[in-house]
Amino acid sequence: MFNTFNMGVGMAVIVSPETADAALSALKAEGIDAYVCGEIVAGEEKVALC
């Protein structure tokens, strides 16, 4: 499947930490299965995939 289809997370919505709970609630109220999948933090100008 990974060779044929994009098996990524789908759509990403970037919001501030202060509004994350409200965004999750609004999406779930519309029947969208939503979850927090990461955070943006200051770093040393590199990308770390975990």
mmCIF file with all atom_site columns, C-alpha atoms in Angstrom:
data_model
loop_
_atom_site.group_PDB
_atom_site.id
_atom_site.type_symbol
_atom_site.label_atom_id
_atom_site.label_alt_id
_atom_site.label_comp_id
_atom_site.label_asym_id
_atom_site.label_entity_id
_atom_site.label_seq_id
_atom_site.pdbx_PDB_ins_code
_atom_site.Cartn_x
_atom_site.Cartn_y
_atom_site.Cartn_z
_atom_site.occupancy
_atom_site.B_iso_or_equiv
_atom_site.pdbx_formal_charge
_atom_site.auth_seq_id
_atom_site.auth_comp_id
_atom_site.auth_asym_id
_atom_site.auth_atom_id
_atom_site.pdbx_PDB_model_num
ATOM 1  C CA . MET A 1 1  ? 0.000   0.000  0.000  1.00 0.00 ? 1  MET A CA 1
ATOM 2  C CA . PHE A 1 2  ? 2.804   2.435  0.849  1.00 0.00 ? 2  PHE A CA 1
ATOM 3  C CA . ASN A 1 3  ? 4.196   2.101  -2.700 1.00 0.00 ? 3  ASN A CA 1
ATOM 4  C CA . THR A 1 4  ? 0.842   2.956  -4.276 1.00 0.00 ? 4  THR A CA 1
ATOM 5  C CA . PHE A 1 5  ? -0.973  5.345  -1.944 1.00 0.00 ? 5  PHE A CA 1
ATOM 6  C CA . ASN A 1 6  ? 0.030   8.352  0.124  1.00 0.00 ? 6  ASN A CA 1
ATOM 7  C CA . MET A 1 7  ? -0.162  6.856  3.604  1.00 0.00 ? 7  MET A CA 1
ATOM 8  C CA . GLY A 1 8  ? 0.421   10.163 5.400  1.00 0.00 ? 8  GLY A CA 1
ATOM 9  C CA . VAL A 1 9  ? -1.725  11.869 8.008  1.00 0.00 ? 9  VAL A CA 1
ATOM 10 C CA . GLY A 1 10 ? -4.077  13.415 5.457  1.00 0.00 ? 10 GLY A CA 1
ATOM 11 C CA . MET A 1 11 ? -4.914  17.062 6.117  1.00 0.00 ? 11 MET A CA 1
ATOM 12 C CA . ALA A 1 12 ? -3.074  19.065 8.762  1.00 0.00 ? 12 ALA A CA 1
ATOM 13 C CA . VAL A 1 13 ? -4.487  22.131 10.501 1.00 0.00 ? 13 VAL A CA 1
ATOM 14 C CA . ILE A 1 14 ? -1.958  24.312 12.318 1.00 0.00 ? 14 ILE A CA 1
ATOM 15 C CA . VAL A 1 15 ? -3.332  26.219 15.321 1.00 0.00 ? 15 VAL A CA 1
ATOM 16 C CA . SER A 1 16 ? -1.875  27.837 18.413 1.00 0.00 ? 16 SER A CA 1
ATOM 17 C CA . PRO A 1 17 ? -1.606  25.699 21.560 1.00 0.00 ? 17 PRO A CA 1
ATOM 18 C CA . GLU A 1 18 ? -4.198  27.971 23.182 1.00 0.00 ? 18 GLU A CA 1
ATOM 19 C CA . THR A 1 19 ? -6.828  27.129 20.542 1.00 0.00 ? 19 THR A CA 1
ATOM 20 C CA . ALA A 1 20 ? -6.026  23.431 20.030 1.00 0.00 ? 20 ALA A CA 1
ATOM 21 C CA . ASP A 1 21 ? -8.824  22.143 22.277 1.00 0.00 ? 21 ASP A CA 1
ATOM 22 C CA . ALA A 1 22 ? -11.402 24.386 20.601 1.00 0.00 ? 22 ALA A CA 1
ATOM 23 C CA . ALA A 1 23 ? -10.214 23.318 17.143 1.00 0.00 ? 23 ALA A CA 1
ATOM 24 C CA . LEU A 1 24 ? -10.410 19.619 18.084 1.00 0.00 ? 24 LEU A CA 1
ATOM 25 C CA . SER A 1 25 ? -13.901 20.095 19.512 1.00 0.00 ? 25 SER A CA 1
ATOM 26 C CA . ALA A 1 26 ? -15.117 21.914 16.404 1.00 0.00 ? 26 ALA A CA 1
ATOM 27 C CA . LEU A 1 27 ? -13.728 19.252 14.068 1.00 0.00 ? 27 LEU A CA 1
ATOM 28 C CA . LYS A 1 28 ? -15.111 16.380 16.138 1.00 0.00 ? 28 LYS A CA 1
ATOM 29 C CA . ALA A 1 29 ? -18.525 18.104 16.252 1.00 0.00 ? 29 ALA A CA 1
ATOM 30 C CA . GLU A 1 30 ? -18.514 17.886 12.442 1.00 0.00 ? 30 GLU A CA 1
ATOM 31 C CA . GLY A 1 31 ? -17.731 14.172 12.553 1.00 0.00 ? 31 GLY A CA 1
ATOM 32 C CA . ILE A 1 32 ? -14.059 14.565 11.683 1.00 0.00 ? 32 ILE A CA 1
ATOM 33 C CA . ASP A 1 33 ? -11.646 12.220 13.473 1.00 0.00 ? 33 ASP A CA 1
ATOM 34 C CA . ALA A 1 34 ? -9.016  14.726 14.668 1.00 0.00 ? 34 ALA A CA 1
ATOM 35 C CA . TYR A 1 35 ? -6.021  14.491 16.963 1.00 0.00 ? 35 TYR A CA 1
ATOM 36 C CA . VAL A 1 36 ? -2.852  16.380 17.890 1.00 0.00 ? 36 VAL A CA 1
ATOM 37 C CA . CYS A 1 37 ? 0.072   14.921 15.952 1.00 0.00 ? 37 CYS A CA 1
ATOM 38 C CA . GLY A 1 38 ? 2.928   17.223 16.972 1.00 0.00 ? 38 GLY A CA 1
ATOM 39 C CA . GLU A 1 39 ? 4.084   20.673 17.901 1.00 0.00 ? 39 GLU A CA 1
ATOM 40 C CA . ILE A 1 40 ? 6.284   23.397 16.458 1.00 0.00 ? 40 ILE A CA 1
ATOM 41 C CA . VAL A 1 41 ? 9.234   24.286 18.662 1.00 0.00 ? 41 VAL A CA 1
ATOM 42 C CA . ALA A 1 42 ? 12.354  26.409 18.309 1.00 0.00 ? 42 ALA A CA 1
ATOM 43 C CA . GLY A 1 43 ? 15.356  24.357 17.303 1.00 0.00 ? 43 GLY A CA 1
ATOM 44 C CA . GLU A 1 44 ? 18.774  24.341 15.755 1.00 0.00 ? 44 GLU A CA 1
ATOM 45 C CA . GLU A 1 45 ? 17.646  24.826 12.127 1.00 0.00 ? 45 GLU A CA 1
ATOM 46 C CA . LYS A 1 46 ? 17.134  21.135 11.416 1.00 0.00 ? 46 LYS A CA 1
ATOM 47 C CA . VAL A 1 47 ? 14.203  18.765 11.120 1.00 0.00 ? 47 VAL A CA 1
ATOM 48 C CA . ALA A 1 48 ? 13.707  15.849 13.491 1.00 0.00 ? 48 ALA A CA 1
ATOM 49 C CA . LEU A 1 49 ? 11.180  13.190 12.474 1.00 0.00 ? 49 LEU A CA 1
ATOM 50 C CA . CYS A 1 50 ? 10.026  10.986 15.316 1.00 0.00 ? 50 CYS A CA 1
#
